[in-house]
Short mmCIF file of C-alpha atoms in Angstrom, two decimals:
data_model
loop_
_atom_site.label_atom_id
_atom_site.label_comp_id
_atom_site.label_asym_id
_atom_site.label_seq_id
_atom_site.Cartn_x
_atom_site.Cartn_y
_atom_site.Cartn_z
CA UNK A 1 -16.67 20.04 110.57
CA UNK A 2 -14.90 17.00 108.67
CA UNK A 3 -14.10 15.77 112.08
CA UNK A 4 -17.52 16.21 113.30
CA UNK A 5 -19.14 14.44 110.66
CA UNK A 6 -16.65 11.32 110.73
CA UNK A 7 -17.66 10.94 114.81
CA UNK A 8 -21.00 11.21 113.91
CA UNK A 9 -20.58 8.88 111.62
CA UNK A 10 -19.26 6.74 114.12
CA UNK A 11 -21.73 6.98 116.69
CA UNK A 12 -24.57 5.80 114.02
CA UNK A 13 -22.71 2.60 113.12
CA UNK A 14 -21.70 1.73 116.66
CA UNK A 15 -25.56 1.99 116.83
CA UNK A 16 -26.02 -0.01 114.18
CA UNK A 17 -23.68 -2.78 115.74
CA UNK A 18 -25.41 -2.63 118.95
CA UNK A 19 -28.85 -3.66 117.57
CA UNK A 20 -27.41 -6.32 114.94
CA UNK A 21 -24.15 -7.94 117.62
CA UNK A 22 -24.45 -6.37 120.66
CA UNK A 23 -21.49 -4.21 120.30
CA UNK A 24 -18.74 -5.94 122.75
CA UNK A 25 -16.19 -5.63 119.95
CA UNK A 26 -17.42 -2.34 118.26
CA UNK A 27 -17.56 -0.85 121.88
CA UNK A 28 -14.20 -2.15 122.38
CA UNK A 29 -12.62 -0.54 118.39
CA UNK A 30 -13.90 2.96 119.79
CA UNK A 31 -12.65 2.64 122.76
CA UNK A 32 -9.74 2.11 121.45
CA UNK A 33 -9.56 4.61 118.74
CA UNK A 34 -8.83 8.61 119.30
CA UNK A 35 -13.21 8.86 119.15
CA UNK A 36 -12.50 8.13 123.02
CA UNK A 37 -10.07 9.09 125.70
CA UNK A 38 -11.58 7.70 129.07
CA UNK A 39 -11.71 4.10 128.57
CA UNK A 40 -8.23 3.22 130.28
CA UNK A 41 -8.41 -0.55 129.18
CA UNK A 42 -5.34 -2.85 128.88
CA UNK A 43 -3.99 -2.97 125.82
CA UNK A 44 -5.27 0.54 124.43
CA UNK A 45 -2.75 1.53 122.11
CA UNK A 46 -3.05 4.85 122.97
CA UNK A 47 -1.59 4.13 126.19
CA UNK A 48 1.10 1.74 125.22
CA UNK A 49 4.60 2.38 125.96
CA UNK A 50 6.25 4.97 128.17
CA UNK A 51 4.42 7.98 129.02
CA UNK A 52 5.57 10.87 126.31
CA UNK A 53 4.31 14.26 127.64
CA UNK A 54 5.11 16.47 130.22
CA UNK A 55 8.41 16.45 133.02
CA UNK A 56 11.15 13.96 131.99
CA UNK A 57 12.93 14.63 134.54
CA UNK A 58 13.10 16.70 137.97
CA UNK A 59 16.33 18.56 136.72
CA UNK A 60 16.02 22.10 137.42
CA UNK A 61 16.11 24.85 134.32
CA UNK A 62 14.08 23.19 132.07
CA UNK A 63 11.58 26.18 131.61
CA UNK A 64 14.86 28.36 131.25
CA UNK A 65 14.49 28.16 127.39
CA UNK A 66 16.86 30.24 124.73
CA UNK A 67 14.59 30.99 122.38
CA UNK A 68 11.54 29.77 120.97
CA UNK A 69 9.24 29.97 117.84
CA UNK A 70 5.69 28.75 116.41
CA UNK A 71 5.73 25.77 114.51
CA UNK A 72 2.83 26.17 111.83
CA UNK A 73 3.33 22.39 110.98
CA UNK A 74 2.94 20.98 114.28
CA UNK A 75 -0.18 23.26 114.93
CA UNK A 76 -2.02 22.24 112.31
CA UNK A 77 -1.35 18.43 112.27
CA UNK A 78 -2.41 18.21 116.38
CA UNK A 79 -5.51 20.33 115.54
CA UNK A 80 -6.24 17.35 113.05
CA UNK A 81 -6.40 15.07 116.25
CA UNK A 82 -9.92 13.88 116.62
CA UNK A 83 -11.69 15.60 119.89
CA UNK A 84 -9.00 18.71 119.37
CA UNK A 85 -10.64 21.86 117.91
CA UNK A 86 -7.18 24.20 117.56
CA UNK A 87 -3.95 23.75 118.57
CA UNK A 88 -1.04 26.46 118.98
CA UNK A 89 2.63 25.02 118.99
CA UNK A 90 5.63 26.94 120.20
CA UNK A 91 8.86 24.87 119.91
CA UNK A 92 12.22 25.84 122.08
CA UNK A 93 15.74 24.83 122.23
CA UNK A 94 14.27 21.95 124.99
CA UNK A 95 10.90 21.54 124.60
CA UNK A 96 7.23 21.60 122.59
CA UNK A 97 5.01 23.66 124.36
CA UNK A 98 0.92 23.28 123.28
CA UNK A 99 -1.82 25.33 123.84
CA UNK A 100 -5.65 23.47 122.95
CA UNK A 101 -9.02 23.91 122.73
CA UNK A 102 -11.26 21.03 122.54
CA UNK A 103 -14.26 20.12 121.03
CA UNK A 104 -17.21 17.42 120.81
CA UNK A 105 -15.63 15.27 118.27
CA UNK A 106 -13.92 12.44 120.82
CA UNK A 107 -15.29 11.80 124.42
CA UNK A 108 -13.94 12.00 127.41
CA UNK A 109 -11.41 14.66 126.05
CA UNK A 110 -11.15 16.19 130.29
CA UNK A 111 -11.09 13.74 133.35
CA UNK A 112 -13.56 13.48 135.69
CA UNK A 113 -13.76 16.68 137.68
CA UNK A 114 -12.42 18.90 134.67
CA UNK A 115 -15.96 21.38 133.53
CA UNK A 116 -15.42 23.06 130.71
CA UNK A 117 -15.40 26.61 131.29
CA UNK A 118 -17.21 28.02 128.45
CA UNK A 119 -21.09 28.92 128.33
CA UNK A 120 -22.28 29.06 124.92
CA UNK A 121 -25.80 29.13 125.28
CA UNK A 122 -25.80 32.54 124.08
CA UNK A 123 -25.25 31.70 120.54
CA UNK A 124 -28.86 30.41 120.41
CA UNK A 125 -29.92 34.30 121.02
CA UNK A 126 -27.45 35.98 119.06
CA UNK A 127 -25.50 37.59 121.39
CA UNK A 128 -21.60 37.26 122.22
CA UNK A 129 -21.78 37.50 125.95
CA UNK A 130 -25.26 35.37 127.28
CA UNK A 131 -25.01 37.55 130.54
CA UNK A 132 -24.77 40.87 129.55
CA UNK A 133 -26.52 41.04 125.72
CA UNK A 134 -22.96 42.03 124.16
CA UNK A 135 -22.09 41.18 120.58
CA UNK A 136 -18.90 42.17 120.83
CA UNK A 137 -16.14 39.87 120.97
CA UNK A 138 -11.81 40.44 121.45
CA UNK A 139 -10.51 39.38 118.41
CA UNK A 140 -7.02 39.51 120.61
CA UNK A 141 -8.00 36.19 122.13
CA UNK A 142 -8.52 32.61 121.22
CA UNK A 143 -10.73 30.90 123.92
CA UNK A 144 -13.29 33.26 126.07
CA UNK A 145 -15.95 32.11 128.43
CA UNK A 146 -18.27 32.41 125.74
CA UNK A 147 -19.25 31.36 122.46
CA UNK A 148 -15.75 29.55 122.42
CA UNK A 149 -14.34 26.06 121.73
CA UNK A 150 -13.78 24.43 125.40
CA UNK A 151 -10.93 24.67 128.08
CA UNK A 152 -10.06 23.67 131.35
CA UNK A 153 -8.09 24.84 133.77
CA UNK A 154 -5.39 22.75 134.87
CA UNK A 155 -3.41 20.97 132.44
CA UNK A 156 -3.36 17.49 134.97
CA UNK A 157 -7.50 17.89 134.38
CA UNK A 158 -7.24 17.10 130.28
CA UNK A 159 -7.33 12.98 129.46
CA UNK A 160 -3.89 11.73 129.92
CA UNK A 161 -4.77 9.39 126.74
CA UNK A 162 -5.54 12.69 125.00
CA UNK A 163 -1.89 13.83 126.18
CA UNK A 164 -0.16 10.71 125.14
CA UNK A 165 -1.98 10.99 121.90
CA UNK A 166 -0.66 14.52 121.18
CA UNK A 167 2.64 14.13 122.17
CA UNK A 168 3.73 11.25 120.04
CA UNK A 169 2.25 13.70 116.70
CA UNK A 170 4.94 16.06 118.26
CA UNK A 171 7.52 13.79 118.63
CA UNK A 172 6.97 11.73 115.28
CA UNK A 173 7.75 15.28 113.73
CA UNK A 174 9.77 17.09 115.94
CA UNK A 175 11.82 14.04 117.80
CA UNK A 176 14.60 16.21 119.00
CA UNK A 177 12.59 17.72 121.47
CA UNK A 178 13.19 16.82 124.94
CA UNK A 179 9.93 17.31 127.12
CA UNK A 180 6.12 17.70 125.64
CA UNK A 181 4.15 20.29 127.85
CA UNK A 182 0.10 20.54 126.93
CA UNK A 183 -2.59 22.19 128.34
CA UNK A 184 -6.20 23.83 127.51
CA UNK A 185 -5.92 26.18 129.68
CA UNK A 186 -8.12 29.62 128.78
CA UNK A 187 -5.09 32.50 129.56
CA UNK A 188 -2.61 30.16 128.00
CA UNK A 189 -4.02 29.38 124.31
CA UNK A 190 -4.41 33.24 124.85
CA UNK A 191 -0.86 33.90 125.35
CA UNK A 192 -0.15 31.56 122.63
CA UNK A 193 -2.34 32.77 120.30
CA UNK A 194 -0.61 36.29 120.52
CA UNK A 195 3.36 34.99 120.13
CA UNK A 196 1.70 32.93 117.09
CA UNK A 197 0.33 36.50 115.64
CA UNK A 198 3.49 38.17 115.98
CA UNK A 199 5.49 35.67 113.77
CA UNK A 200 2.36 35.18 111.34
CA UNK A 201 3.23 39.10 110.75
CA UNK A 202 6.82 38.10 110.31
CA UNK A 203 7.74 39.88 113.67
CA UNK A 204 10.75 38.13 116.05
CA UNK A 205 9.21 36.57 119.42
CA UNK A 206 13.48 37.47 120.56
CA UNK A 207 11.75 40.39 122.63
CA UNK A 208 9.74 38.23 124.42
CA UNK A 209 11.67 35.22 125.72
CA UNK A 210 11.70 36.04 129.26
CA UNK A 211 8.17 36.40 129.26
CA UNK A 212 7.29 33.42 127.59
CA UNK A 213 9.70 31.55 130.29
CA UNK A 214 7.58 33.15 132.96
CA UNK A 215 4.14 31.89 131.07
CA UNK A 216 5.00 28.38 131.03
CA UNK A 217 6.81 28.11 134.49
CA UNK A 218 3.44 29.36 135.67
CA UNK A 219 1.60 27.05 133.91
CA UNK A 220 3.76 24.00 133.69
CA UNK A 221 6.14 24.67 136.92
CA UNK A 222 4.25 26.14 139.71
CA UNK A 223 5.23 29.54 139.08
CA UNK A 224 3.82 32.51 141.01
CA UNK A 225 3.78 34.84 138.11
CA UNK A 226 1.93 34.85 134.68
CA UNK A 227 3.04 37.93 132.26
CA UNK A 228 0.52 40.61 131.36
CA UNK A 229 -1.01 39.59 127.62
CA UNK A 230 1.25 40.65 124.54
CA UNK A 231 -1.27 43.30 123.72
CA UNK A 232 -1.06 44.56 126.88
CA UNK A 233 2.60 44.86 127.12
CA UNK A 234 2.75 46.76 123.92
CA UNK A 235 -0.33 48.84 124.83
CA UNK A 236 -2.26 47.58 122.11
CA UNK A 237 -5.26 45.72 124.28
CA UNK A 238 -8.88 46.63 122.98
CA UNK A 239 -11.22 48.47 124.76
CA UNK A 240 -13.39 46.36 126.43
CA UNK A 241 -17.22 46.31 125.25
#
């Protein structure tokens, strides 16, 4: 909501600047700020330098991680980025790998092309589900079609400014790491959100290494084969409503 209200707050003085200067330079300040991730001008220094996220190299292995773990401090400072609503972080002997959901406060969070999947008209009735009347909702799962904070389906469709933002965050706190995967894709922050549940109950992730490997060469790799949910695995899923 803090968030919110500063972008808001935003968007009333850069409407104030328009009536009293005509905005040039205002236009150009929010373009260049994290309010806005479409504007691709020269100079934006969200842009400058060499790209930080995603493959480094083409060096095969690199999804092959030994072990990995959530990393409560880099979750919450990239869901403090402006146009971010959550973020999930899983860290690995090679790389950061981030799960997000957006929201409205920053523009041009997706690229032209990338809809947001969720419909949340249905909060307006007070329902869960706008197409079938439910209020029920799976608490197992972070982003849903419905009543949900925005994703999109392939990583390559989120703002690469929006990327580049992110991963310098991770590697300003975590600079060991060697490659910077992100995406807002639906399954994944649901994946994520269920490794970040077992070690918020103090629970190893050891058991389930090889199928975190296989989420993330699906997502990030171009691998055939995405792993049944955690709940699933253990037998734990909730009925559905």
């Amino acid at each position: 909501m803090k968030k919110q209200a500063r972008f808001m707050t935003l968007l009333a003085a850069a409407a104030l600047c328009l009536a009293v200067i005509g905005g040039c330079n205002y236009q150009r300040y929010v373009q260049n700020s994290t309010y806005d991730y479409g504007s691709q001008n020269k100079g934006d220094p969200k842009m400058l330098g060499s790209r930080m996220y995603g493959s480094m190299s083409s060096m095969p292995g690199q999804h092959d991680n030994a072990w990995f773990e959530y990393s409560s401090l880099l979750s919450n400072d990239v869901s403090n980025i402006n146009g971010v609503a959550g973020a999930l972080v899983m860290l690995t002997d090679k790389n950061a790998y981030v799960g997000i959901t957006t929201d409205w406060t920053a523009t041009h969070t997706h690229r032209a092309g990338g809809k947001r999947e969720q419909d949340n008209t249905g909060s307006t009735e007070g329902v869960y589900n706008n197409d079938t009347g439910s209020p029920y909702w799976n608490n197992q799962r972070i982003a849903t079609p419905y009543n949900s904070y925005f994703t999109v389906n392939d990583h390559n469709q989120l703002s690469g400014e929006l990327k580049q933002t992110i991963a310098i965050h991770i590697r300003k706190l975590a600079p060991e790491v060697q490659e910077v995967h992100i995406s807002a894709n639906k399954e994944f922050n649901n994946h994520l959100v269920q490794y970040a549940q077992e070690a918020w109950a103090g629970r190893s992730l050891k058991p389930w290494l090889a199928s975190f490997n296989q989420l993330v060469k699906h997502q990030f790799a171009g691998g055939n084969d995405v792993p049944a949910p955690l709940d699933v695995q253990q037998g734990r899923a909730a009925p559905k409503k």
